[in-house]
PDB file of C-alpha atoms in Angstrom:
ATOM      1  CA  MET A   1      33.307 -21.969  -1.594  1.00  0.00           C
ATOM      2  CA  PRO A   2      36.633 -22.333  -3.443  1.00  0.00           C
ATOM      3  CA  ASP A   3      37.058 -19.536  -5.981  1.00  0.00           C
ATOM      4  CA  TYR A   4      36.595 -19.591  -9.768  1.00  0.00           C
ATOM      5  CA  PHE A   5      40.188 -20.562 -10.447  1.00  0.00           C
ATOM      6  CA  SER A   6      40.163 -23.393  -7.901  1.00  0.00           C
ATOM      7  CA  HIS A   7      37.065 -24.968  -9.435  1.00  0.00           C
ATOM      8  CA  ASN A   8      38.398 -24.524 -12.952  1.00  0.00           C
ATOM      9  CA  MET A   9      41.793 -26.108 -12.255  1.00  0.00           C
ATOM     10  CA  ALA A  10      40.310 -28.944 -10.206  1.00  0.00           C
ATOM     11  CA  ALA A  11      37.751 -29.718 -12.918  1.00  0.00           C
ATOM     12  CA  ASP A  12      40.563 -30.153 -15.427  1.00  0.00           C
ATOM     13  CA  ALA A  13      42.476 -32.384 -12.997  1.00  0.00           C
ATOM     14  CA  ILE A  14      39.353 -34.483 -12.467  1.00  0.00           C
ATOM     15  CA  TYR A  15      38.753 -34.738 -16.203  1.00  0.00           C
ATOM     16  CA  ASP A  16      42.323 -35.977 -16.721  1.00  0.00           C
ATOM     17  CA  ARG A  17      41.695 -38.828 -14.262  1.00  0.00           C
ATOM     18  CA  LEU A  18      38.420 -39.981 -15.789  1.00  0.00           C
ATOM     19  CA  PRO A  19      38.333 -43.263 -17.706  1.00  0.00           C
ATOM     20  CA  ARG A  20      38.002 -42.759 -21.456  1.00  0.00           C
ATOM     21  CA  GLN A  21      34.334 -43.802 -21.553  1.00  0.00           C
ATOM     22  CA  TYR A  22      33.418 -40.848 -19.325  1.00  0.00           C
ATOM     23  CA  LYS A  23      35.678 -38.376 -21.086  1.00  0.00           C
ATOM     24  CA  ASP A  24      33.862 -39.273 -24.306  1.00  0.00           C
ATOM     25  CA  MET A  25      30.549 -38.271 -22.716  1.00  0.00           C
ATOM     26  CA  ILE A  26      31.878 -34.763 -22.013  1.00  0.00           C
ATOM     27  CA  THR A  27      31.633 -33.383 -25.533  1.00  0.00           C
ATOM     28  CA  ASP A  28      31.738 -29.663 -24.660  1.00  0.00           C
ATOM     29  CA  HIS A  29      34.727 -28.937 -22.431  1.00  0.00           C
ATOM     30  CA  ASP A  30      33.916 -25.231 -22.103  1.00  0.00           C
ATOM     31  CA  LEU A  31      30.414 -26.069 -20.860  1.00  0.00           C
ATOM     32  CA  TYR A  32      31.974 -28.614 -18.490  1.00  0.00           C
ATOM     33  CA  LEU A  33      34.198 -25.884 -17.039  1.00  0.00           C
ATOM     34  CA  LEU A  34      31.259 -23.506 -16.652  1.00  0.00           C
ATOM     35  CA  GLY A  35      29.382 -26.324 -14.951  1.00  0.00           C
ATOM     36  CA  SER A  36      32.310 -26.642 -12.549  1.00  0.00           C
ATOM     37  CA  GLN A  37      31.344 -23.215 -11.188  1.00  0.00           C
ATOM     38  CA  GLY A  38      28.148 -24.796  -9.879  1.00  0.00           C
ATOM     39  CA  GLY A  39      25.818 -22.406  -8.109  1.00  0.00           C
ATOM     40  CA  ASP A  40      28.542 -19.732  -7.960  1.00  0.00           C
ATOM     41  CA  LEU A  41      27.733 -18.897 -11.563  1.00  0.00           C
ATOM     42  CA  TYR A  42      24.245 -17.790 -10.543  1.00  0.00           C
ATOM     43  CA  PHE A  43      25.165 -15.316  -7.824  1.00  0.00           C
ATOM     44  CA  PHE A  44      24.973 -12.811 -10.689  1.00  0.00           C
ATOM     45  CA  TYR A  45      21.634 -13.981 -12.081  1.00  0.00           C
ATOM     46  CA  ASN A  46      19.661 -11.664  -9.792  1.00  0.00           C
ATOM     47  CA  SER A  47      20.392  -9.434  -6.813  1.00  0.00           C
ATOM     48  CA  PHE A  48      22.950 -10.966  -4.475  1.00  0.00           C
ATOM     49  CA  LEU A  49      21.122  -9.366  -1.558  1.00  0.00           C
ATOM     50  CA  SER A  50      17.830 -10.970  -2.506  1.00  0.00           C
ATOM     51  CA  SER A  51      16.574 -13.801  -0.309  1.00  0.00           C
ATOM     52  CA  LYS A  52      15.801 -15.545  -3.594  1.00  0.00           C
ATOM     53  CA  ASN A  53      19.270 -15.175  -5.105  1.00  0.00           C
ATOM     54  CA  VAL A  54      19.569 -18.121  -7.492  1.00  0.00           C
ATOM     55  CA  GLY A  55      23.162 -18.924  -6.552  1.00  0.00           C
ATOM     56  CA  ARG A  56      22.462 -19.101  -2.847  1.00  0.00           C
ATOM     57  CA  MET A  57      19.305 -21.123  -3.392  1.00  0.00           C
ATOM     58  CA  LEU A  58      21.229 -23.689  -5.448  1.00  0.00           C
ATOM     59  CA  HIS A  59      23.822 -23.950  -2.684  1.00  0.00           C
ATOM     60  CA  GLY A  60      20.990 -24.686  -0.277  1.00  0.00           C
ATOM     61  CA  ARG A  61      19.627 -27.600  -2.304  1.00  0.00           C
ATOM     62  CA  ARG A  62      20.265 -31.166  -1.204  1.00  0.00           C
ATOM     63  CA  PRO A  63      22.995 -32.368  -3.608  1.00  0.00           C
ATOM     64  CA  ALA A  64      21.502 -35.816  -4.276  1.00  0.00           C
ATOM     65  CA  GLU A  65      18.097 -34.314  -5.061  1.00  0.00           C
ATOM     66  CA  LEU A  66      19.640 -31.615  -7.265  1.00  0.00           C
ATOM     67  CA  PHE A  67      21.622 -34.082  -9.356  1.00  0.00           C
ATOM     68  CA  GLU A  68      18.671 -36.458  -9.629  1.00  0.00           C
ATOM     69  CA  THR A  69      16.669 -33.546 -11.056  1.00  0.00           C
ATOM     70  CA  PHE A  70      19.399 -32.800 -13.583  1.00  0.00           C
ATOM     71  CA  ILE A  71      19.580 -36.452 -14.591  1.00  0.00           C
ATOM     72  CA  GLN A  72      15.831 -36.985 -14.872  1.00  0.00           C
ATOM     73  CA  GLY A  73      15.535 -33.809 -16.941  1.00  0.00           C
ATOM     74  CA  ASN A  74      18.199 -35.027 -19.378  1.00  0.00           C
ATOM     75  CA  GLY A  75      20.609 -32.256 -18.443  1.00  0.00           C
ATOM     76  CA  ASP A  76      23.590 -31.796 -20.699  1.00  0.00           C
ATOM     77  CA  PRO A  77      26.207 -34.407 -19.645  1.00  0.00           C
ATOM     78  CA  SER A  78      29.060 -31.920 -20.018  1.00  0.00           C
ATOM     79  CA  TYR A  79      27.338 -29.419 -17.751  1.00  0.00           C
ATOM     80  CA  ILE A  80      26.178 -31.779 -15.010  1.00  0.00           C
ATOM     81  CA  ALA A  81      29.577 -33.508 -14.974  1.00  0.00           C
ATOM     82  CA  GLY A  82      31.171 -30.129 -14.345  1.00  0.00           C
ATOM     83  CA  PHE A  83      28.609 -29.351 -11.639  1.00  0.00           C
ATOM     84  CA  ALA A  84      29.537 -32.634  -9.957  1.00  0.00           C
ATOM     85  CA  THR A  85      33.161 -31.482  -9.692  1.00  0.00           C
ATOM     86  CA  HIS A  86      31.922 -28.312  -8.004  1.00  0.00           C
ATOM     87  CA  TYR A  87      30.092 -30.343  -5.400  1.00  0.00           C
ATOM     88  CA  ALA A  88      33.136 -32.498  -4.689  1.00  0.00           C
ATOM     89  CA  MET A  89      35.357 -29.469  -4.167  1.00  0.00           C
ATOM     90  CA  ASP A  90      32.858 -27.590  -1.999  1.00  0.00           C
ATOM     91  CA  SER A  91      32.023 -30.572   0.194  1.00  0.00           C
ATOM     92  CA  ILE A  92      35.643 -31.241   1.131  1.00  0.00           C
ATOM     93  CA  LEU A  93      37.488 -27.907   0.887  1.00  0.00           C
ATOM     94  CA  HIS A  94      34.842 -25.388   1.903  1.00  0.00           C
ATOM     95  CA  PRO A  95      34.946 -26.484   5.580  1.00  0.00           C
ATOM     96  CA  TYR A  96      38.649 -25.568   5.725  1.00  0.00           C
ATOM     97  CA  VAL A  97      37.763 -22.013   4.694  1.00  0.00           C
ATOM     98  CA  TYR A  98      35.212 -21.799   7.497  1.00  0.00           C
ATOM     99  CA  MET A  99      37.557 -23.386  10.028  1.00  0.00           C
ATOM    100  CA  CYS A 100      40.271 -20.797   9.421  1.00  0.00           C
ATOM    101  CA  GLN A 101      37.740 -17.962   9.273  1.00  0.00           C
ATOM    102  CA  ASP A 102      36.096 -18.999  12.548  1.00  0.00           C
ATOM    103  CA  SER A 103      39.366 -19.614  14.385  1.00  0.00           C
ATOM    104  CA  ARG A 104      40.422 -16.049  13.623  1.00  0.00           C
ATOM    105  CA  ARG A 105      36.972 -14.576  14.206  1.00  0.00           C
ATOM    106  CA  LYS A 106      36.996 -12.964  10.805  1.00  0.00           C
ATOM    107  CA  GLY A 107      34.174 -12.155   8.395  1.00  0.00           C
ATOM    108  CA  PHE A 108      33.254 -12.138   4.728  1.00  0.00           C
ATOM    109  CA  PHE A 109      36.320 -10.360   3.380  1.00  0.00           C
ATOM    110  CA  PHE A 110      38.689 -12.746   5.130  1.00  0.00           C
ATOM    111  CA  HIS A 111      36.641 -15.594   3.653  1.00  0.00           C
ATOM    112  CA  MET A 112      37.232 -14.172   0.168  1.00  0.00           C
ATOM    113  CA  LYS A 113      40.947 -13.674   0.879  1.00  0.00           C
ATOM    114  CA  PHE A 114      41.349 -17.276   2.031  1.00  0.00           C
ATOM    115  CA  GLU A 115      39.541 -18.559  -1.052  1.00  0.00           C
ATOM    116  CA  SER A 116      41.899 -16.546  -3.255  1.00  0.00           C
ATOM    117  CA  ASP A 117      44.883 -18.048  -1.431  1.00  0.00           C
ATOM    118  CA  LEU A 118      43.357 -21.493  -1.877  1.00  0.00           C
ATOM    119  CA  GLY A 119      43.355 -20.840  -5.627  1.00  0.00           C
ATOM    120  CA  LEU A 120      47.049 -19.920  -5.454  1.00  0.00           C
ATOM    121  CA  PHE A 121      47.799 -23.100  -3.505  1.00  0.00           C
ATOM    122  CA  ILE A 122      45.962 -25.279  -6.036  1.00  0.00           C
ATOM    123  CA  SER A 123      47.775 -23.537  -8.880  1.00  0.00           C
ATOM    124  CA  LYS A 124      51.112 -24.352  -7.243  1.00  0.00           C
ATOM    125  CA  GLU A 125      50.064 -27.870  -6.259  1.00  0.00           C
ATOM    126  CA  LEU A 126      48.796 -28.815  -9.732  1.00  0.00           C
ATOM    127  CA  ASN A 127      51.461 -26.762 -11.499  1.00  0.00           C
ATOM    128  CA  VAL A 128      48.966 -24.960 -13.720  1.00  0.00           C
ATOM    129  CA  PRO A 129      48.421 -21.213 -14.043  1.00  0.00           C
ATOM    130  CA  ARG A 130      45.256 -19.499 -12.905  1.00  0.00           C
ATOM    131  CA  ASP A 131      43.501 -18.474 -16.078  1.00  0.00           C
ATOM    132  CA  ARG A 132      40.066 -17.368 -17.227  1.00  0.00           C
ATOM    133  CA  MET A 133      37.764 -18.422 -20.021  1.00  0.00           C
ATOM    134  CA  PRO A 134      37.512 -15.848 -22.839  1.00  0.00           C
ATOM    135  CA  LYS A 135      34.510 -13.536 -22.627  1.00  0.00           C
ATOM    136  CA  ASP A 136      33.091 -14.569 -25.996  1.00  0.00           C
ATOM    137  CA  VAL A 137      33.205 -18.249 -25.017  1.00  0.00           C
ATOM    138  CA  ILE A 138      31.419 -17.592 -21.711  1.00  0.00           C
ATOM    139  CA  LEU A 139      28.654 -15.554 -23.334  1.00  0.00           C
ATOM    140  CA  SER A 140      28.218 -18.063 -26.167  1.00  0.00           C
ATOM    141  CA  LYS A 141      27.008 -20.646 -23.619  1.00  0.00           C
ATOM    142  CA  ALA A 142      24.014 -18.598 -22.428  1.00  0.00           C
ATOM    143  CA  GLU A 143      21.407 -20.798 -24.103  1.00  0.00           C
ATOM    144  CA  LYS A 144      22.919 -24.009 -22.734  1.00  0.00           C
ATOM    145  CA  ILE A 145      23.199 -22.482 -19.268  1.00  0.00           C
ATOM    146  CA  TYR A 146      19.557 -21.422 -19.430  1.00  0.00           C
ATOM    147  CA  GLU A 147      18.394 -24.870 -20.579  1.00  0.00           C
ATOM    148  CA  ASN A 148      20.142 -26.604 -17.680  1.00  0.00           C
ATOM    149  CA  LEU A 149      19.178 -24.047 -15.041  1.00  0.00           C
ATOM    150  CA  ALA A 150      15.541 -24.335 -16.144  1.00  0.00           C
ATOM    151  CA  LEU A 151      15.603 -27.994 -15.093  1.00  0.00           C
ATOM    152  CA  VAL A 152      16.125 -27.039 -11.449  1.00  0.00           C
ATOM    153  CA  ASP A 153      14.616 -23.532 -11.232  1.00  0.00           C
ATOM    154  CA  ASP A 154      11.336 -22.711 -12.973  1.00  0.00           C
ATOM    155  CA  ARG A 155      12.109 -18.980 -12.815  1.00  0.00           C
ATOM    156  CA  ALA A 156      14.927 -19.347 -15.333  1.00  0.00           C
ATOM    157  CA  THR A 157      14.900 -17.243 -18.502  1.00  0.00           C
ATOM    158  CA  LEU A 158      17.347 -16.895 -21.355  1.00  0.00           C
ATOM    159  CA  LYS A 159      17.604 -13.165 -20.679  1.00  0.00           C
ATOM    160  CA  GLY A 160      18.441 -13.883 -17.055  1.00  0.00           C
ATOM    161  CA  ALA A 161      21.125 -16.377 -18.070  1.00  0.00           C
ATOM    162  CA  GLU A 162      22.700 -13.842 -20.409  1.00  0.00           C
ATOM    163  CA  LYS A 163      22.696 -11.194 -17.692  1.00  0.00           C
ATOM    164  CA  GLY A 164      24.140 -13.599 -15.165  1.00  0.00           C
ATOM    165  CA  LEU A 165      26.973 -14.666 -17.446  1.00  0.00           C
ATOM    166  CA  LYS A 166      27.897 -11.049 -18.148  1.00  0.00           C
ATOM    167  CA  GLY A 167      28.077 -10.339 -14.419  1.00  0.00           C
ATOM    168  CA  PHE A 168      30.050 -13.520 -13.835  1.00  0.00           C
ATOM    169  CA  GLU A 169      32.550 -12.617 -16.563  1.00  0.00           C
ATOM    170  CA  ARG A 170      33.115  -9.153 -15.081  1.00  0.00           C
ATOM    171  CA  TYR A 171      33.633 -10.685 -11.648  1.00  0.00           C
ATOM    172  CA  VAL A 172      36.183 -13.214 -12.913  1.00  0.00           C
ATOM    173  CA  THR A 173      38.024 -10.543 -14.899  1.00  0.00           C
ATOM    174  CA  HIS A 174      38.364  -8.385 -11.781  1.00  0.00           C
ATOM    175  CA  PHE A 175      39.836 -11.198  -9.704  1.00  0.00           C
ATOM    176  CA  TYR A 176      42.084 -12.318 -12.546  1.00  0.00           C
ATOM    177  CA  ARG A 177      43.628  -8.859 -12.618  1.00  0.00           C
ATOM    178  CA  THR A 178      44.142  -8.840  -8.856  1.00  0.00           C
ATOM    179  CA  CYS A 179      45.651 -12.330  -8.505  1.00  0.00           C
ATOM    180  CA  LYS A 180      48.696 -12.366  -6.245  1.00  0.00           C
ATOM    181  CA  ASP A 181      51.669 -14.735  -6.328  1.00  0.00           C
ATOM    182  CA  THR A 182      52.058 -14.693  -2.558  1.00  0.00           C
ATOM    183  CA  TYR A 183      49.620 -15.782   0.137  1.00  0.00           C
ATOM    184  CA  ARG A 184      47.608 -13.002   1.757  1.00  0.00           C
ATOM    185  CA  VAL A 185      46.562 -15.040   4.786  1.00  0.00           C
ATOM    186  CA  LYS A 186      49.558 -15.206   7.082  1.00  0.00           C
ATOM    187  CA  ASN A 187      50.556 -18.011   9.419  1.00  0.00           C
ATOM    188  CA  TYR A 188      48.504 -20.664   7.675  1.00  0.00           C
ATOM    189  CA  ASP A 189      50.054 -23.888   6.403  1.00  0.00           C
ATOM    190  CA  PHE A 190      48.501 -24.227   2.965  1.00  0.00           C
ATOM    191  CA  ASP A 191      50.683 -27.273   2.278  1.00  0.00           C
ATOM    192  CA  ALA A 192      48.505 -29.078   4.830  1.00  0.00           C
ATOM    193  CA  LEU A 193      45.734 -28.954   2.215  1.00  0.00           C
ATOM    194  CA  HIS A 194      47.598 -31.362  -0.067  1.00  0.00           C
ATOM    195  CA  ASP A 195      45.673 -34.431   1.123  1.00  0.00           C
ATOM    196  CA  PRO A 196      42.226 -32.732   1.208  1.00  0.00           C
ATOM    197  CA  LEU A 197      42.774 -31.455  -2.330  1.00  0.00           C
ATOM    198  CA  GLN A 198      43.646 -34.936  -3.558  1.00  0.00           C
ATOM    199  CA  GLN A 199      40.598 -36.316  -1.737  1.00  0.00           C
ATOM    200  CA  ALA A 200      38.415 -33.697  -3.410  1.00  0.00           C
ATOM    201  CA  ILE A 201      39.788 -34.561  -6.840  1.00  0.00           C
ATOM    202  CA  GLN A 202      39.258 -38.281  -6.277  1.00  0.00           C
ATOM    203  CA  LYS A 203      35.755 -37.670  -4.958  1.00  0.00           C
ATOM    204  CA  GLY A 204      35.147 -35.537  -8.053  1.00  0.00           C
ATOM    205  CA  VAL A 205      36.081 -38.442 -10.318  1.00  0.00           C
ATOM    206  CA  ILE A 206      33.564 -40.705  -8.551  1.00  0.00           C
ATOM    207  CA  CYS A 207      30.844 -38.034  -8.540  1.00  0.00           C
ATOM    208  CA  VAL A 208      31.272 -37.387 -12.267  1.00  0.00           C
ATOM    209  CA  GLU A 209      31.123 -41.093 -13.055  1.00  0.00           C
ATOM    210  CA  GLN A 210      27.935 -41.497 -11.046  1.00  0.00           C
ATOM    211  CA  VAL A 211      26.060 -38.533 -12.516  1.00  0.00           C
ATOM    212  CA  LEU A 212      27.037 -39.605 -16.038  1.00  0.00           C
ATOM    213  CA  ASP A 213      25.901 -43.157 -15.282  1.00  0.00           C
ATOM    214  CA  GLY A 214      22.691 -41.746 -13.813  1.00  0.00           C
ATOM    215  CA  ASN A 215      23.132 -43.927 -10.742  1.00  0.00           C
ATOM    216  CA  LEU A 216      23.843 -41.988  -7.539  1.00  0.00           C
ATOM    217  CA  ASP A 217      24.994 -43.324  -4.197  1.00  0.00           C
ATOM    218  CA  PRO A 218      23.117 -41.025  -1.768  1.00  0.00           C
ATOM    219  CA  ALA A 219      25.892 -41.410   0.809  1.00  0.00           C
ATOM    220  CA  LEU A 220      28.381 -39.846  -1.607  1.00  0.00           C
ATOM    221  CA  PHE A 221      26.161 -36.805  -2.050  1.00  0.00           C
ATOM    222  CA  GLU A 222      25.074 -36.352   1.568  1.00  0.00           C
ATOM    223  CA  ALA A 223      27.256 -33.336   2.452  1.00  0.00           C
ATOM    224  CA  GLY A 224      25.849 -29.928   1.548  1.00  0.00           C
ATOM    225  CA  PHE A 225      27.452 -27.483  -0.876  1.00  0.00           C
ATOM    226  CA  SER A 226      27.953 -25.076   2.027  1.00  0.00           C
ATOM    227  CA  GLU A 227      29.063 -27.707   4.529  1.00  0.00           C
ATOM    228  CA  HIS A 228      30.876 -26.182   7.518  1.00  0.00           C
ATOM    229  CA  THR A 229      32.140 -29.371   9.152  1.00  0.00           C
ATOM    230  CA  ILE A 230      35.265 -31.212   8.070  1.00  0.00           C
ATOM    231  CA  ARG A 231      34.188 -34.793   7.591  1.00  0.00           C
ATOM    232  CA  THR A 232      36.480 -37.728   8.170  1.00  0.00           C
ATOM    233  CA  PRO A 233      35.866 -41.469   7.898  1.00  0.00           C
ATOM    234  CA  GLU A 234      35.413 -41.443  11.688  1.00  0.00           C
ATOM    235  CA  THR A 235      32.758 -38.692  11.661  1.00  0.00           C
ATOM    236  CA  ALA A 236      30.957 -39.509   8.413  1.00  0.00           C
ATOM    237  CA  GLY A 237      30.897 -43.266   8.278  1.00  0.00           C
ATOM    238  CA  GLY A 238      33.602 -43.298   5.627  1.00  0.00           C
ATOM    239  CA  HIS A 239      31.473 -41.728   2.915  1.00  0.00           C
ATOM    240  CA  ALA A 240      32.334 -38.031   2.937  1.00  0.00           C
ATOM    241  CA  GLU A 241      35.819 -38.171   1.518  1.00  0.00           C
ATOM    242  CA  GLU A 242      35.860 -40.928  -1.048  1.00  0.00           C
TER     243      GLU A 242
END
C-alpha cells in the first residue's frame, strides 16, 4: 500500500477537489485524515504476525461490501470519506509497487522502500511537505476510531483502539524521522506515476462522493485494497480508473 504520508497528502488533495456540499459533510478533518489510513491503521491493533491481524483482514474485505457496512451502520461521514480515499489510492497505485517489486525479484523491505519513495514523489508532485499528525490529536480520536471499527469488526474494543493508535503513532514517528529527500530505489522513473496519481485522486473524489451519498456503484469498488494488477480501461471495462 502507499505509505502514511502518501495517503495523508492525497486525502488533502482529494478534499480540495470536492464540491462544497461534500466538504461540508466532513466536519472533522483530523478524523478524515485518520480514515485515509484505511486498514493500515489497524496493523497495530493486534499482533502483525497473527492470521487474524485486523489490518490485514480489512485489506482482504471486498471494498463495496465494507463501505456498505459502514454506511448502513451510520459510520462517521468524516471517517468513511477518508477511508474511501485510502481505497482509491490503494486500488490504483498499489499495483505499481508490486510491479516494480516483482520485476526486480525483491521482497518486503524493497516494498517498503518503494512505498517511501512513492511518498517522496507525491510530496514533490503536489508540492506539499510530508508531515505527521500530532500525537495528542491521534490519541484523542480513539473513541471515534473504536466506534467505526466496531461497525465492521465485532472484536473491536476501545482499549484495542487506544493500543493500536499508540503503535501507529510510534510507527509514523519513526518513518518521519527517517524520511529522505532523494529516491532510494534507483533506475525507476517516478515521474511516470504522474498520470496514475491524478487518476487515483480523481477516483478518490468520486469514491468520497458516493460513500457520503450512500449510493455506491459496485463497478467503482470492484478492485481489492491489495490489488496486484494494474487496471486500464481495456482490462477493466473502463471502471477501474475513473
